[in-house]
Short mmCIF file of C-alpha atoms in Angstrom, two decimals:
data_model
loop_
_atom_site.label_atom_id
_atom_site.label_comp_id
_atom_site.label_asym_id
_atom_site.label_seq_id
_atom_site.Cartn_x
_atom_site.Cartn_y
_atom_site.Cartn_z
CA UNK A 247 35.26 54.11 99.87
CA UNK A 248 36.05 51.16 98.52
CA UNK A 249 36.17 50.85 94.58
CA UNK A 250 35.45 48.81 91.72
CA UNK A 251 36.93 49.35 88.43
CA UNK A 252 35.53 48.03 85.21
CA UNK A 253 36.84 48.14 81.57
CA UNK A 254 35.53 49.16 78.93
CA UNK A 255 33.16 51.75 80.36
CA UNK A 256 32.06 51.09 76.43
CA UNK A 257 31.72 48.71 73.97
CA UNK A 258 30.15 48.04 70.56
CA UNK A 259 30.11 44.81 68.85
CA UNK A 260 28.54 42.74 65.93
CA UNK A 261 26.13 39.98 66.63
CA UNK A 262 27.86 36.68 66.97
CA UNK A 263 31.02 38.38 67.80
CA UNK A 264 33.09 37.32 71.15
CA UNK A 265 33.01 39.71 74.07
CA UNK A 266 35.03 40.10 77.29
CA UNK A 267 33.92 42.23 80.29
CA UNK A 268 36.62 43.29 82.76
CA UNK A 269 35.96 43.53 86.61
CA UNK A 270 38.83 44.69 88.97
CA UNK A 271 37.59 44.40 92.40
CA UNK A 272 37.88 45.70 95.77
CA UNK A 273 41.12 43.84 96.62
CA UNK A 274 40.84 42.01 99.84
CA UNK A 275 36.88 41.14 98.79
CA UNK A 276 36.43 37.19 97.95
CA UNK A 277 32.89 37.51 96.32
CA UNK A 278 32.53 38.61 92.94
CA UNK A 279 28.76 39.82 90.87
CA UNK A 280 27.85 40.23 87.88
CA UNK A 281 24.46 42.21 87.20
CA UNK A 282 22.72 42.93 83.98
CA UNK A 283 20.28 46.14 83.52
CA UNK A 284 18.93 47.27 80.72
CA UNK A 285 18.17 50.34 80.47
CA UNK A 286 15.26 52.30 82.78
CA UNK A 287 14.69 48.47 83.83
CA UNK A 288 15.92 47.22 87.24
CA UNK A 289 19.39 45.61 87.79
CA UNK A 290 18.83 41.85 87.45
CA UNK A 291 21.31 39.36 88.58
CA UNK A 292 23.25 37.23 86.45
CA UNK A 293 26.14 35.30 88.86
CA UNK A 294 28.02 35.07 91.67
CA UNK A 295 31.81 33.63 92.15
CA UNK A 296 33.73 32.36 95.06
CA UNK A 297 37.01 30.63 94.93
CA UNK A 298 37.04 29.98 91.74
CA UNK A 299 33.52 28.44 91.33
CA UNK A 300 30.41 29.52 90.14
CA UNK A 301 28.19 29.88 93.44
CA UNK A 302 24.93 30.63 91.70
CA UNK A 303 23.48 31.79 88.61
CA UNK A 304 20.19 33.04 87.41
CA UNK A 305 18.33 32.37 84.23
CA UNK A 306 19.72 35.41 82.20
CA UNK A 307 22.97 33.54 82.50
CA UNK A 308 22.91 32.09 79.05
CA UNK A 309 24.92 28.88 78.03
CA UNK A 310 27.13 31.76 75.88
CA UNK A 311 28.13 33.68 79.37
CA UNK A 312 30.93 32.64 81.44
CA UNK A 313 32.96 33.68 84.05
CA UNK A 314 36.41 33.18 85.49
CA UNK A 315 39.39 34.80 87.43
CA UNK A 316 42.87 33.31 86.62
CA UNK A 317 45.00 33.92 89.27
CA UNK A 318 43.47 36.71 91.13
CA UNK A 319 43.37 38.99 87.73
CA UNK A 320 40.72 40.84 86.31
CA UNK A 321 37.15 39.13 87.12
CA UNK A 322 36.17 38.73 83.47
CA UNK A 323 32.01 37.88 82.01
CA UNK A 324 32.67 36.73 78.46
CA UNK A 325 29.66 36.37 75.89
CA UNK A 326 30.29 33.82 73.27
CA UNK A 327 28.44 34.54 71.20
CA UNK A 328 26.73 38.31 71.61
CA UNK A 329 22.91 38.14 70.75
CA UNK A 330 20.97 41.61 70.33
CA UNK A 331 19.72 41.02 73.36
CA UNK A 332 22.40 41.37 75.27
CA UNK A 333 22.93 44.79 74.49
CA UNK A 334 23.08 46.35 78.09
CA UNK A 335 24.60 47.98 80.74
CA UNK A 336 26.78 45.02 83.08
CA UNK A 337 27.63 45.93 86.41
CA UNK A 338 30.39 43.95 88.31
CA UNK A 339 29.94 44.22 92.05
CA UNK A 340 32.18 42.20 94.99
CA UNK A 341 31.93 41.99 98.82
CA UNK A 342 34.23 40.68 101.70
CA UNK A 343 31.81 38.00 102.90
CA UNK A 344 28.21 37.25 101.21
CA UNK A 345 25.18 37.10 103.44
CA UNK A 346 24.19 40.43 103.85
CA UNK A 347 27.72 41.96 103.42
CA UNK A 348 27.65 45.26 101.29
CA UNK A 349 28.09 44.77 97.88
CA UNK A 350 30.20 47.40 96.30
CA UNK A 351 29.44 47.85 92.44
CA UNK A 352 31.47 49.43 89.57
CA UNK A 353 30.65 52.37 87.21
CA UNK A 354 29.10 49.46 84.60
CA UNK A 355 30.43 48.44 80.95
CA UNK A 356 27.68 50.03 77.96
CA UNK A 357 27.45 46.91 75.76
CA UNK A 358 25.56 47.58 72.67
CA UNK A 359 25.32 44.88 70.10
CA UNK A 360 24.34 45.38 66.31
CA UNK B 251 6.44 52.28 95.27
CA UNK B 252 8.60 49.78 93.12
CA UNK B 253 9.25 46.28 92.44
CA UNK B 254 8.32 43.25 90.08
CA UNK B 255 7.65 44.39 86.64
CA UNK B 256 6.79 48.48 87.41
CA UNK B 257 8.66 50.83 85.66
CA UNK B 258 10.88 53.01 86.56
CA UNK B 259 8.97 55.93 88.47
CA UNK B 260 9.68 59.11 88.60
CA UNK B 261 9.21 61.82 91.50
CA UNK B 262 10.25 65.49 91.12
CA UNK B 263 10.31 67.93 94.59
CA UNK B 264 11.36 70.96 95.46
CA UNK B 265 14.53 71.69 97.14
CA UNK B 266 13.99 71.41 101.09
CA UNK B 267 10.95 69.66 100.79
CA UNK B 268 10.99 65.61 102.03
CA UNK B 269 10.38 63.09 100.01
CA UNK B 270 9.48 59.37 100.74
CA UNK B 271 9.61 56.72 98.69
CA UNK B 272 8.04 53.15 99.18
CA UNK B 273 9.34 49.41 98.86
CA UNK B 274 7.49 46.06 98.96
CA UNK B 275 8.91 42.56 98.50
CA UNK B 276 7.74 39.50 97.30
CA UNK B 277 9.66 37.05 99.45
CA UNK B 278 11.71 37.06 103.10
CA UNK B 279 14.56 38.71 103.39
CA UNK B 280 17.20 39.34 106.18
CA UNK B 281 18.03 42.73 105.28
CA UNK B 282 17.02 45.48 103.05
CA UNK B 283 19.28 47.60 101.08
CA UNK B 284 18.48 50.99 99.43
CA UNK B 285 21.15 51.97 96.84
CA UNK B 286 21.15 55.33 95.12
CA UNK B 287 22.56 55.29 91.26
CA UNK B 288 23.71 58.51 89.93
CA UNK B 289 23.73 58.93 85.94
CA UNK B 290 26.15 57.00 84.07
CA UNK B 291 27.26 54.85 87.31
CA UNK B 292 26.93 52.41 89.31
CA UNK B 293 24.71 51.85 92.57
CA UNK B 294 26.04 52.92 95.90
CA UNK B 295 25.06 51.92 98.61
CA UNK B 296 23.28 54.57 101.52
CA UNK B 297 21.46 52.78 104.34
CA UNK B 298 21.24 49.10 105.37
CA UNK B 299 18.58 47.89 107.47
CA UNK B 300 18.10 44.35 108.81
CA UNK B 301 14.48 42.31 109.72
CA UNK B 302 15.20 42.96 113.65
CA UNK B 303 15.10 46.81 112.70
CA UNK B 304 12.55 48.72 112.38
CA UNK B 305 13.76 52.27 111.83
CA UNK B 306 17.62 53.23 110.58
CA UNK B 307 19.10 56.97 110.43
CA UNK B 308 21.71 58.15 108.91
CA UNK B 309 22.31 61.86 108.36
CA UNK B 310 19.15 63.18 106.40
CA UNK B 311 18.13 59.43 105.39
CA UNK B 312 15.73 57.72 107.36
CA UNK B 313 15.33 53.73 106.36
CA UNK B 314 11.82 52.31 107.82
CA UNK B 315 10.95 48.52 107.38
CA UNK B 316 8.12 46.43 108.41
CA UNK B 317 8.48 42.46 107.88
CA UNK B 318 4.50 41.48 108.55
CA UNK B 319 3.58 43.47 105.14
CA UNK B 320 7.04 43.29 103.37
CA UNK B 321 7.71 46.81 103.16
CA UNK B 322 10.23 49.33 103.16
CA UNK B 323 10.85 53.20 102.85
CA UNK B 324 13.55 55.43 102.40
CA UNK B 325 13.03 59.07 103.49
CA UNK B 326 15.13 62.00 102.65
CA UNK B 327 14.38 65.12 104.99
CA UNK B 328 14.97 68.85 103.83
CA UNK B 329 16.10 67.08 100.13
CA UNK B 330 19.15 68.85 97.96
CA UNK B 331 19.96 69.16 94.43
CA UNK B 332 22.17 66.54 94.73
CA UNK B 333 20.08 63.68 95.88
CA UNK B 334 19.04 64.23 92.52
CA UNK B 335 19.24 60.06 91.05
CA UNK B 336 17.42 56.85 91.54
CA UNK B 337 16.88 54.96 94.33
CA UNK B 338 16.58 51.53 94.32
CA UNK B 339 15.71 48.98 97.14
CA UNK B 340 16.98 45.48 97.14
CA UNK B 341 16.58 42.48 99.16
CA UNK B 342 18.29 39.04 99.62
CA UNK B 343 16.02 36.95 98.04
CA UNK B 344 15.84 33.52 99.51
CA UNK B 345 17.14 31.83 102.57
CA UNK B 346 20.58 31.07 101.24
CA UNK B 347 21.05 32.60 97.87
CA UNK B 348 23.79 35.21 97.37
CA UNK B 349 22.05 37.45 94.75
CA UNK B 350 20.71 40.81 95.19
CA UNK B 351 17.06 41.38 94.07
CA UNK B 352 16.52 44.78 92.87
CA UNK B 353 13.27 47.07 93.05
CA UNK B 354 12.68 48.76 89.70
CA UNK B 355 13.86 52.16 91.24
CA UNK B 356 12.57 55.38 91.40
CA UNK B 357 14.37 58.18 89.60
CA UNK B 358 14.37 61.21 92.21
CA UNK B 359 14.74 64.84 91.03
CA UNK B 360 15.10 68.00 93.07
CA UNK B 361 14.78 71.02 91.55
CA UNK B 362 16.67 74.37 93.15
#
């Protein structure tokens, strides 16, 4: 099936540090996810991203998280800057249309932060 | 069952045997969506049902959902070591938003 790539599939960082998460999507899909689960907790939503614009976010989508995809690159969640807290597994996910469409999620990016 | 603030629950079963597990939501939803999530990757999708379905099939899953009390279930007849991983329901959320709400899961293991 369809599949989304992420990279890292690891990461370890210092507190305060600068961190980019890389999504490669399902290429024809227009929406793009970001989810956040920590682990043996359930996946909790962080964003969504359509034509270039934030669509909605939730309130685990700190002032220090953004999003963006330049010119239909990598769909990239950078944390600016990393609290302990945000040490986490974050899934990218994407989907042709919204509203009930599938939503087809990567293999996640381990971020642990010291 | 699972959702809100439950943890993660765990149900271990023979091989062969079925297993069911349960679902509720807090608010309406259009559809509900059971993902399974193997170890060290991400959810995939299994079965999809919508609110003007009550019962979906597919292969040895069985999808049930009942919009008056906000419930859902996912059986898995004559279960194999490999649907060994947890499931997780999720639902729409509210009338327009674009997020997926996620149950808390329930981590699955069949034993040979």
């Amino acid at each position: 099936g369809p599949k989304v790539l992420q990279i890292p599939s690891h990461q370890i960082i210092d507190m305060g540090q600068m961190v980019t998460l890389n999504c490669d999507p399902v290429s024809n899909h227009l929406y793009f996810y970001w989810y956040k689960q920590i682990l043996g907790q359930q996946m909790e939503f962080l964003v969504n991203f359509y034509n270039g614009k934030v669509m909605e976010k939730s309130k685990l989508f700190k002032d220090q998280f953004s999003v963006e995809r330049p010119d239909g690159s990598y769909f990239t969640l950078k944390i600016q800057p990393t609290a302990l807290e945000d040490s986490a597994v974050y899934f990218c996910a994407s989907s042709l249309e919204t509203d009930q469409d599938t939503q087809y999620f990567g293999p996640g990016t381990r971020l642990l932060v010291l | 069952s699972q959702w809100g603030e439950e943890n993660l629950q765990a149900l271990s079963i023979q091989e062969g045997e079925d297993v069911t597990m349960n679902c509720s939501y807090k608010t309406y939803t259009t559809v509900v969506h059971w993902y399974r999530q193997d170890s060290g990757r991400g959810p995939a999708l299994i079965i999809l049902i919508r609110s003007n379905e009550r019962e979906k099939r597919s292969g040895r899953l069985r999808a049930t959902l009942d919009t008056s009390s906000q419930s859902s279930s996912l059986s898995i007849t004559a279960a194999q070591c490999e649907d060994t991983a947890v499931y997780f329901c999720a639902t729409d959320g509210a009338s327009g938003s674009w997020q997926l709400i996620f149950g808390s899961g329930t981590q699955l293991t069949v034993m040979p």
